[in-house]
């Protein structure tokens, strides 16, 4: 027989608004995929080679299923974006065998996110930013994240995210103005 204190402790362990694990079954996951697979796919398409997007999208969704009790209710998409960022970083660290004849003489330092930008002036302004500022600007502009969502992806508090976005916007404006 469970005591009242033990029952309260179980409820206290769960964050307010989160569903109990039992409710995070197949219907929850199907809704997550239906609502968020396309934005995650687009996020990845702007950051990795086209032939890797499908596999990495599946990896992100697989992680969401395995760690479903950690996905915050109401902030699923920011959590998925943050996870996708880690998946992209791990993907880039993997070494793939390349024939010596196929290795270019000069390193290609282009950020895949920059390659998606067609306007040369915008590309140069974004390239002038630090990788962190560029990430913040693109999460805001392309993924539509602000406030709590941006904070969740960056792994910082709301105030820090608001300040980081403000600084990144200022630096982008300065980089834009320096071109003209």
mmCIF file with all atom_site columns, C-alpha atoms in Angstrom:
data_model
loop_
_atom_site.group_PDB
_atom_site.id
_atom_site.type_symbol
_atom_site.label_atom_id
_atom_site.label_alt_id
_atom_site.label_comp_id
_atom_site.label_asym_id
_atom_site.label_entity_id
_atom_site.label_seq_id
_atom_site.pdbx_PDB_ins_code
_atom_site.Cartn_x
_atom_site.Cartn_y
_atom_site.Cartn_z
_atom_site.occupancy
_atom_site.B_iso_or_equiv
_atom_site.pdbx_formal_charge
_atom_site.auth_seq_id
_atom_site.auth_comp_id
_atom_site.auth_asym_id
_atom_site.auth_atom_id
_atom_site.pdbx_PDB_model_num
ATOM 1   C CA . UNK A 1 1   ? 0.000  0.000  0.000   1.00 0.00 ? 1   UNK A CA 1
ATOM 2   C CA . UNK A 1 2   ? 1.387  3.355  -1.030  1.00 0.00 ? 2   UNK A CA 1
ATOM 3   C CA . UNK A 1 3   ? 1.587  6.084  1.564   1.00 0.00 ? 3   UNK A CA 1
ATOM 4   C CA . UNK A 1 4   ? 0.294  9.582  0.934   1.00 0.00 ? 4   UNK A CA 1
ATOM 5   C CA . UNK A 1 5   ? 3.844  10.992 1.205   1.00 0.00 ? 5   UNK A CA 1
ATOM 6   C CA . UNK A 1 6   ? 5.133  8.554  -1.426  1.00 0.00 ? 6   UNK A CA 1
ATOM 7   C CA . UNK A 1 7   ? 2.285  9.481  -3.781  1.00 0.00 ? 7   UNK A CA 1
ATOM 8   C CA . UNK A 1 8   ? 3.078  13.167 -3.369  1.00 0.00 ? 8   UNK A CA 1
ATOM 9   C CA . UNK A 1 9   ? 6.781  12.491 -4.034  1.00 0.00 ? 9   UNK A CA 1
ATOM 10  C CA . UNK A 1 10  ? 5.968  10.811 -7.346  1.00 0.00 ? 10  UNK A CA 1
ATOM 11  C CA . UNK A 1 11  ? 3.925  13.800 -8.458  1.00 0.00 ? 11  UNK A CA 1
ATOM 12  C CA . UNK A 1 12  ? 6.650  16.219 -7.322  1.00 0.00 ? 12  UNK A CA 1
ATOM 13  C CA . UNK A 1 13  ? 9.263  14.492 -9.489  1.00 0.00 ? 13  UNK A CA 1
ATOM 14  C CA . UNK A 1 14  ? 7.285  15.283 -12.616 1.00 0.00 ? 14  UNK A CA 1
ATOM 15  C CA . UNK A 1 15  ? 7.499  18.834 -13.919 1.00 0.00 ? 15  UNK A CA 1
ATOM 16  C CA . UNK A 1 16  ? 4.263  20.746 -13.925 1.00 0.00 ? 16  UNK A CA 1
ATOM 17  C CA . UNK A 1 17  ? 2.433  20.239 -17.212 1.00 0.00 ? 17  UNK A CA 1
ATOM 18  C CA . UNK A 1 18  ? 4.324  17.080 -18.198 1.00 0.00 ? 18  UNK A CA 1
ATOM 19  C CA . UNK A 1 19  ? 2.301  13.997 -18.949 1.00 0.00 ? 19  UNK A CA 1
ATOM 20  C CA . UNK A 1 20  ? 3.090  10.884 -16.944 1.00 0.00 ? 20  UNK A CA 1
ATOM 21  C CA . UNK A 1 21  ? 5.264  8.412  -18.823 1.00 0.00 ? 21  UNK A CA 1
ATOM 22  C CA . UNK A 1 22  ? 2.289  6.089  -19.373 1.00 0.00 ? 22  UNK A CA 1
ATOM 23  C CA . UNK A 1 23  ? 0.660  8.805  -21.506 1.00 0.00 ? 23  UNK A CA 1
ATOM 24  C CA . UNK A 1 24  ? 3.814  9.192  -23.608 1.00 0.00 ? 24  UNK A CA 1
ATOM 25  C CA . UNK A 1 25  ? 3.099  6.168  -25.733 1.00 0.00 ? 25  UNK A CA 1
ATOM 26  C CA . UNK A 1 26  ? 2.481  5.667  -29.435 1.00 0.00 ? 26  UNK A CA 1
ATOM 27  C CA . UNK A 1 27  ? -0.342 8.277  -29.731 1.00 0.00 ? 27  UNK A CA 1
ATOM 28  C CA . UNK A 1 28  ? 1.883  10.936 -28.132 1.00 0.00 ? 28  UNK A CA 1
ATOM 29  C CA . UNK A 1 29  ? 4.766  10.069 -30.464 1.00 0.00 ? 29  UNK A CA 1
ATOM 30  C CA . UNK A 1 30  ? 2.519  9.993  -33.544 1.00 0.00 ? 30  UNK A CA 1
ATOM 31  C CA . UNK A 1 31  ? 1.304  13.498 -32.668 1.00 0.00 ? 31  UNK A CA 1
ATOM 32  C CA . UNK A 1 32  ? 4.889  14.653 -32.116 1.00 0.00 ? 32  UNK A CA 1
ATOM 33  C CA . UNK A 1 33  ? 5.926  13.345 -35.534 1.00 0.00 ? 33  UNK A CA 1
ATOM 34  C CA . UNK A 1 34  ? 2.840  14.770 -37.248 1.00 0.00 ? 34  UNK A CA 1
ATOM 35  C CA . UNK A 1 35  ? 3.335  18.208 -35.683 1.00 0.00 ? 35  UNK A CA 1
ATOM 36  C CA . UNK A 1 36  ? 7.111  18.538 -35.760 1.00 0.00 ? 36  UNK A CA 1
ATOM 37  C CA . UNK A 1 37  ? 8.786  16.213 -38.298 1.00 0.00 ? 37  UNK A CA 1
ATOM 38  C CA . UNK A 1 38  ? 8.572  18.755 -41.126 1.00 0.00 ? 38  UNK A CA 1
ATOM 39  C CA . UNK A 1 39  ? 10.143 21.650 -39.167 1.00 0.00 ? 39  UNK A CA 1
ATOM 40  C CA . UNK A 1 40  ? 12.926 19.326 -37.940 1.00 0.00 ? 40  UNK A CA 1
ATOM 41  C CA . UNK A 1 41  ? 13.483 18.124 -41.507 1.00 0.00 ? 41  UNK A CA 1
ATOM 42  C CA . UNK A 1 42  ? 13.729 21.742 -42.726 1.00 0.00 ? 42  UNK A CA 1
ATOM 43  C CA . UNK A 1 43  ? 16.101 22.619 -39.872 1.00 0.00 ? 43  UNK A CA 1
ATOM 44  C CA . UNK A 1 44  ? 18.402 19.774 -40.880 1.00 0.00 ? 44  UNK A CA 1
ATOM 45  C CA . UNK A 1 45  ? 18.104 20.506 -44.623 1.00 0.00 ? 45  UNK A CA 1
ATOM 46  C CA . UNK A 1 46  ? 19.663 23.903 -43.987 1.00 0.00 ? 46  UNK A CA 1
ATOM 47  C CA . UNK A 1 47  ? 22.595 22.395 -42.104 1.00 0.00 ? 47  UNK A CA 1
ATOM 48  C CA . UNK A 1 48  ? 23.660 19.109 -43.723 1.00 0.00 ? 48  UNK A CA 1
ATOM 49  C CA . UNK A 1 49  ? 24.022 17.554 -47.156 1.00 0.00 ? 49  UNK A CA 1
ATOM 50  C CA . UNK A 1 50  ? 20.725 16.674 -48.830 1.00 0.00 ? 50  UNK A CA 1
ATOM 51  C CA . UNK A 1 51  ? 21.447 12.939 -48.808 1.00 0.00 ? 51  UNK A CA 1
ATOM 52  C CA . UNK A 1 52  ? 21.829 12.966 -44.994 1.00 0.00 ? 52  UNK A CA 1
ATOM 53  C CA . UNK A 1 53  ? 18.645 14.865 -44.083 1.00 0.00 ? 53  UNK A CA 1
ATOM 54  C CA . UNK A 1 54  ? 16.228 11.911 -44.002 1.00 0.00 ? 54  UNK A CA 1
ATOM 55  C CA . UNK A 1 55  ? 18.530 9.761  -41.862 1.00 0.00 ? 55  UNK A CA 1
ATOM 56  C CA . UNK A 1 56  ? 19.287 12.544 -39.413 1.00 0.00 ? 56  UNK A CA 1
ATOM 57  C CA . UNK A 1 57  ? 15.612 13.456 -39.115 1.00 0.00 ? 57  UNK A CA 1
ATOM 58  C CA . UNK A 1 58  ? 14.906 9.826  -38.240 1.00 0.00 ? 58  UNK A CA 1
ATOM 59  C CA . UNK A 1 59  ? 17.751 9.916  -35.700 1.00 0.00 ? 59  UNK A CA 1
ATOM 60  C CA . UNK A 1 60  ? 16.280 13.002 -33.989 1.00 0.00 ? 60  UNK A CA 1
ATOM 61  C CA . UNK A 1 61  ? 12.825 11.432 -33.812 1.00 0.00 ? 61  UNK A CA 1
ATOM 62  C CA . UNK A 1 62  ? 14.286 8.159  -32.518 1.00 0.00 ? 62  UNK A CA 1
ATOM 63  C CA . UNK A 1 63  ? 16.025 10.067 -29.731 1.00 0.00 ? 63  UNK A CA 1
ATOM 64  C CA . UNK A 1 64  ? 12.723 11.799 -28.929 1.00 0.00 ? 64  UNK A CA 1
ATOM 65  C CA . UNK A 1 65  ? 11.030 8.418  -28.590 1.00 0.00 ? 65  UNK A CA 1
ATOM 66  C CA . UNK A 1 66  ? 13.797 6.966  -26.402 1.00 0.00 ? 66  UNK A CA 1
ATOM 67  C CA . UNK A 1 67  ? 13.939 10.057 -24.193 1.00 0.00 ? 67  UNK A CA 1
ATOM 68  C CA . UNK A 1 68  ? 10.233 10.900 -24.345 1.00 0.00 ? 68  UNK A CA 1
ATOM 69  C CA . UNK A 1 69  ? 9.974  11.423 -20.597 1.00 0.00 ? 69  UNK A CA 1
ATOM 70  C CA . UNK A 1 70  ? 12.517 14.272 -20.943 1.00 0.00 ? 70  UNK A CA 1
ATOM 71  C CA . UNK A 1 71  ? 10.680 16.124 -23.731 1.00 0.00 ? 71  UNK A CA 1
ATOM 72  C CA . UNK A 1 72  ? 9.023  19.121 -22.081 1.00 0.00 ? 72  UNK A CA 1
ATOM 73  C CA . UNK A 1 73  ? 5.311  19.552 -22.738 1.00 0.00 ? 73  UNK A CA 1
ATOM 74  C CA . UNK A 1 74  ? 4.636  22.697 -24.694 1.00 0.00 ? 74  UNK A CA 1
ATOM 75  C CA . UNK A 1 75  ? 8.297  23.025 -25.731 1.00 0.00 ? 75  UNK A CA 1
ATOM 76  C CA . UNK A 1 76  ? 8.640  19.947 -27.897 1.00 0.00 ? 76  UNK A CA 1
ATOM 77  C CA . UNK A 1 77  ? 9.900  21.741 -31.001 1.00 0.00 ? 77  UNK A CA 1
ATOM 78  C CA . UNK A 1 78  ? 12.685 23.677 -29.236 1.00 0.00 ? 78  UNK A CA 1
ATOM 79  C CA . UNK A 1 79  ? 13.755 20.407 -27.576 1.00 0.00 ? 79  UNK A CA 1
ATOM 80  C CA . UNK A 1 80  ? 13.815 18.724 -30.986 1.00 0.00 ? 80  UNK A CA 1
ATOM 81  C CA . UNK A 1 81  ? 15.850 21.594 -32.479 1.00 0.00 ? 81  UNK A CA 1
ATOM 82  C CA . UNK A 1 82  ? 18.374 21.355 -29.659 1.00 0.00 ? 82  UNK A CA 1
ATOM 83  C CA . UNK A 1 83  ? 18.592 17.605 -30.141 1.00 0.00 ? 83  UNK A CA 1
ATOM 84  C CA . UNK A 1 84  ? 18.974 18.120 -33.893 1.00 0.00 ? 84  UNK A CA 1
ATOM 85  C CA . UNK A 1 85  ? 21.865 20.487 -33.203 1.00 0.00 ? 85  UNK A CA 1
ATOM 86  C CA . UNK A 1 86  ? 23.621 17.760 -31.224 1.00 0.00 ? 86  UNK A CA 1
ATOM 87  C CA . UNK A 1 87  ? 22.874 15.205 -33.956 1.00 0.00 ? 87  UNK A CA 1
ATOM 88  C CA . UNK A 1 88  ? 24.373 17.531 -36.596 1.00 0.00 ? 88  UNK A CA 1
ATOM 89  C CA . UNK A 1 89  ? 27.482 18.110 -34.472 1.00 0.00 ? 89  UNK A CA 1
ATOM 90  C CA . UNK A 1 90  ? 27.946 14.359 -33.996 1.00 0.00 ? 90  UNK A CA 1
ATOM 91  C CA . UNK A 1 91  ? 27.351 13.762 -37.696 1.00 0.00 ? 91  UNK A CA 1
ATOM 92  C CA . UNK A 1 92  ? 30.039 16.275 -38.641 1.00 0.00 ? 92  UNK A CA 1
ATOM 93  C CA . UNK A 1 93  ? 32.533 14.629 -36.267 1.00 0.00 ? 93  UNK A CA 1
ATOM 94  C CA . UNK A 1 94  ? 32.117 11.226 -37.850 1.00 0.00 ? 94  UNK A CA 1
ATOM 95  C CA . UNK A 1 95  ? 34.880 10.370 -40.204 1.00 0.00 ? 95  UNK A CA 1
ATOM 96  C CA . UNK A 1 96  ? 34.001 8.936  -43.544 1.00 0.00 ? 96  UNK A CA 1
ATOM 97  C CA . UNK A 1 97  ? 36.594 7.265  -45.716 1.00 0.00 ? 97  UNK A CA 1
ATOM 98  C CA . UNK A 1 98  ? 37.570 9.511  -48.617 1.00 0.00 ? 98  UNK A CA 1
ATOM 99  C CA . UNK A 1 99  ? 39.947 8.613  -51.412 1.00 0.00 ? 99  UNK A CA 1
ATOM 100 C CA . UNK A 1 100 ? 43.080 10.766 -51.357 1.00 0.00 ? 100 UNK A CA 1
ATOM 101 C CA . UNK A 1 101 ? 42.393 11.835 -54.942 1.00 0.00 ? 101 UNK A CA 1
ATOM 102 C CA . UNK A 1 102 ? 39.045 13.285 -53.767 1.00 0.00 ? 102 UNK A CA 1
ATOM 103 C CA . UNK A 1 103 ? 40.499 15.376 -50.928 1.00 0.00 ? 103 UNK A CA 1
ATOM 104 C CA . UNK A 1 104 ? 40.514 19.067 -51.924 1.00 0.00 ? 104 UNK A CA 1
ATOM 105 C CA . UNK A 1 105 ? 43.740 21.035 -51.571 1.00 0.00 ? 105 UNK A CA 1
ATOM 106 C CA . UNK A 1 106 ? 42.062 23.853 -49.611 1.00 0.00 ? 106 UNK A CA 1
ATOM 107 C CA . UNK A 1 107 ? 39.775 23.429 -46.619 1.00 0.00 ? 107 UNK A CA 1
ATOM 108 C CA . UNK A 1 108 ? 36.115 24.313 -47.107 1.00 0.00 ? 108 UNK A CA 1
ATOM 109 C CA . UNK A 1 109 ? 35.122 26.392 -44.090 1.00 0.00 ? 109 UNK A CA 1
ATOM 110 C CA . UNK A 1 110 ? 31.652 27.261 -45.391 1.00 0.00 ? 110 UNK A CA 1
ATOM 111 C CA . UNK A 1 111 ? 28.902 26.876 -42.848 1.00 0.00 ? 111 UNK A CA 1
ATOM 112 C CA . UNK A 1 112 ? 26.101 24.825 -44.477 1.00 0.00 ? 112 UNK A CA 1
ATOM 113 C CA . UNK A 1 113 ? 23.595 27.301 -43.057 1.00 0.00 ? 113 UNK A CA 1
ATOM 114 C CA . UNK A 1 114 ? 25.306 30.051 -45.047 1.00 0.00 ? 114 UNK A CA 1
ATOM 115 C CA . UNK A 1 115 ? 25.142 28.047 -48.250 1.00 0.00 ? 115 UNK A CA 1
ATOM 116 C CA . UNK A 1 116 ? 21.340 28.130 -48.015 1.00 0.00 ? 116 UNK A CA 1
ATOM 117 C CA . UNK A 1 117 ? 21.356 31.926 -48.166 1.00 0.00 ? 117 UNK A CA 1
ATOM 118 C CA . UNK A 1 118 ? 21.098 33.092 -51.771 1.00 0.00 ? 118 UNK A CA 1
ATOM 119 C CA . UNK A 1 119 ? 21.696 36.825 -51.277 1.00 0.00 ? 119 UNK A CA 1
ATOM 120 C CA . UNK A 1 120 ? 25.441 37.483 -51.332 1.00 0.00 ? 120 UNK A CA 1
ATOM 121 C CA . UNK A 1 121 ? 25.228 40.533 -49.039 1.00 0.00 ? 121 UNK A CA 1
ATOM 122 C CA . UNK A 1 122 ? 23.218 38.566 -46.459 1.00 0.00 ? 122 UNK A CA 1
ATOM 123 C CA . UNK A 1 123 ? 25.674 35.664 -46.712 1.00 0.00 ? 123 UNK A CA 1
ATOM 124 C CA . UNK A 1 124 ? 28.651 37.991 -46.113 1.00 0.00 ? 124 UNK A CA 1
ATOM 125 C CA . UNK A 1 125 ? 26.923 39.640 -43.140 1.00 0.00 ? 125 UNK A CA 1
ATOM 126 C CA . UNK A 1 126 ? 26.085 36.264 -41.588 1.00 0.00 ? 126 UNK A CA 1
ATOM 127 C CA . UNK A 1 127 ? 29.615 34.987 -42.240 1.00 0.00 ? 127 UNK A CA 1
ATOM 128 C CA . UNK A 1 128 ? 30.991 37.959 -40.286 1.00 0.00 ? 128 UNK A CA 1
ATOM 129 C CA . UNK A 1 129 ? 29.181 36.754 -37.145 1.00 0.00 ? 129 UNK A CA 1
ATOM 130 C CA . UNK A 1 130 ? 30.576 34.263 -34.670 1.00 0.00 ? 130 UNK A CA 1
ATOM 131 C CA . UNK A 1 131 ? 29.136 30.746 -35.033 1.00 0.00 ? 131 UNK A CA 1
ATOM 132 C CA . UNK A 1 132 ? 27.057 31.292 -31.867 1.00 0.00 ? 132 UNK A CA 1
ATOM 133 C CA . UNK A 1 133 ? 25.621 34.620 -33.061 1.00 0.00 ? 133 UNK A CA 1
ATOM 134 C CA . UNK A 1 134 ? 24.887 33.075 -36.465 1.00 0.00 ? 134 UNK A CA 1
ATOM 135 C CA . UNK A 1 135 ? 23.106 30.147 -34.761 1.00 0.00 ? 135 UNK A CA 1
ATOM 136 C CA . UNK A 1 136 ? 20.988 32.542 -32.695 1.00 0.00 ? 136 UNK A CA 1
ATOM 137 C CA . UNK A 1 137 ? 20.053 34.721 -35.673 1.00 0.00 ? 137 UNK A CA 1
ATOM 138 C CA . UNK A 1 138 ? 19.149 31.693 -37.814 1.00 0.00 ? 138 UNK A CA 1
ATOM 139 C CA . UNK A 1 139 ? 17.145 30.015 -35.055 1.00 0.00 ? 139 UNK A CA 1
ATOM 140 C CA . UNK A 1 140 ? 15.180 33.217 -34.705 1.00 0.00 ? 140 UNK A CA 1
ATOM 141 C CA . UNK A 1 141 ? 14.822 34.060 -38.399 1.00 0.00 ? 141 UNK A CA 1
ATOM 142 C CA . UNK A 1 142 ? 14.432 30.591 -39.939 1.00 0.00 ? 142 UNK A CA 1
ATOM 143 C CA . UNK A 1 143 ? 12.955 28.541 -37.139 1.00 0.00 ? 143 UNK A CA 1
ATOM 144 C CA . UNK A 1 144 ? 10.870 31.372 -35.656 1.00 0.00 ? 144 UNK A CA 1
ATOM 145 C CA . UNK A 1 145 ? 12.169 30.854 -32.124 1.00 0.00 ? 145 UNK A CA 1
ATOM 146 C CA . UNK A 1 146 ? 11.967 33.569 -29.495 1.00 0.00 ? 146 UNK A CA 1
ATOM 147 C CA . UNK A 1 147 ? 11.964 33.734 -25.728 1.00 0.00 ? 147 UNK A CA 1
ATOM 148 C CA . UNK A 1 148 ? 11.520 30.394 -24.007 1.00 0.00 ? 148 UNK A CA 1
ATOM 149 C CA . UNK A 1 149 ? 11.921 28.379 -27.209 1.00 0.00 ? 149 UNK A CA 1
ATOM 150 C CA . UNK A 1 150 ? 15.237 30.007 -28.032 1.00 0.00 ? 150 UNK A CA 1
ATOM 151 C CA . UNK A 1 151 ? 16.367 29.580 -24.427 1.00 0.00 ? 151 UNK A CA 1
ATOM 152 C CA . UNK A 1 152 ? 15.506 25.872 -24.558 1.00 0.00 ? 152 UNK A CA 1
ATOM 153 C CA . UNK A 1 153 ? 17.537 25.301 -27.732 1.00 0.00 ? 153 UNK A CA 1
ATOM 154 C CA . UNK A 1 154 ? 20.519 27.265 -26.420 1.00 0.00 ? 154 UNK A CA 1
ATOM 155 C CA . UNK A 1 155 ? 20.362 25.617 -23.004 1.00 0.00 ? 155 UNK A CA 1
ATOM 156 C CA . UNK A 1 156 ? 20.232 28.949 -21.159 1.00 0.00 ? 156 UNK A CA 1
ATOM 157 C CA . UNK A 1 157 ? 17.642 30.986 -19.271 1.00 0.00 ? 157 UNK A CA 1
ATOM 158 C CA . UNK A 1 158 ? 15.035 33.194 -20.893 1.00 0.00 ? 158 UNK A CA 1
ATOM 159 C CA . UNK A 1 159 ? 16.823 36.421 -19.957 1.00 0.00 ? 159 UNK A CA 1
ATOM 160 C CA . UNK A 1 160 ? 20.090 35.117 -21.370 1.00 0.00 ? 160 UNK A CA 1
ATOM 161 C CA . UNK A 1 161 ? 18.387 34.103 -24.604 1.00 0.00 ? 161 UNK A CA 1
ATOM 162 C CA . UNK A 1 162 ? 16.743 37.516 -24.982 1.00 0.00 ? 162 UNK A CA 1
ATOM 163 C CA . UNK A 1 163 ? 20.079 39.239 -24.357 1.00 0.00 ? 163 UNK A CA 1
ATOM 164 C CA . UNK A 1 164 ? 21.932 36.899 -26.750 1.00 0.00 ? 164 UNK A CA 1
ATOM 165 C CA . UNK A 1 165 ? 19.365 37.563 -29.488 1.00 0.00 ? 165 UNK A CA 1
ATOM 166 C CA . UNK A 1 166 ? 19.628 41.315 -28.959 1.00 0.00 ? 166 UNK A CA 1
ATOM 167 C CA . UNK A 1 167 ? 23.447 41.208 -29.139 1.00 0.00 ? 167 UNK A CA 1
ATOM 168 C CA . UNK A 1 168 ? 23.395 38.952 -32.209 1.00 0.00 ? 168 UNK A CA 1
ATOM 169 C CA . UNK A 1 169 ? 20.950 41.281 -33.965 1.00 0.00 ? 169 UNK A CA 1
ATOM 170 C CA . UNK A 1 170 ? 23.171 44.280 -33.178 1.00 0.00 ? 170 UNK A CA 1
ATOM 171 C CA . UNK A 1 171 ? 26.244 42.507 -34.512 1.00 0.00 ? 171 UNK A CA 1
ATOM 172 C CA . UNK A 1 172 ? 24.360 41.469 -37.651 1.00 0.00 ? 172 UNK A CA 1
ATOM 173 C CA . UNK A 1 173 ? 23.229 45.077 -38.209 1.00 0.00 ? 173 UNK A CA 1
ATOM 174 C CA . UNK A 1 174 ? 26.837 46.258 -37.786 1.00 0.00 ? 174 UNK A CA 1
ATOM 175 C CA . UNK A 1 175 ? 28.116 43.598 -40.195 1.00 0.00 ? 175 UNK A CA 1
ATOM 176 C CA . UNK A 1 176 ? 25.442 44.596 -42.721 1.00 0.00 ? 176 UNK A CA 1
ATOM 177 C CA . UNK A 1 177 ? 26.297 48.288 -42.402 1.00 0.00 ? 177 UNK A CA 1
ATOM 178 C CA . UNK A 1 178 ? 30.033 47.584 -42.772 1.00 0.00 ? 178 UNK A CA 1
ATOM 179 C CA . UNK A 1 179 ? 29.361 46.162 -46.237 1.00 0.00 ? 179 UNK A CA 1
ATOM 180 C CA . UNK A 1 180 ? 27.644 49.234 -47.589 1.00 0.00 ? 180 UNK A CA 1
#
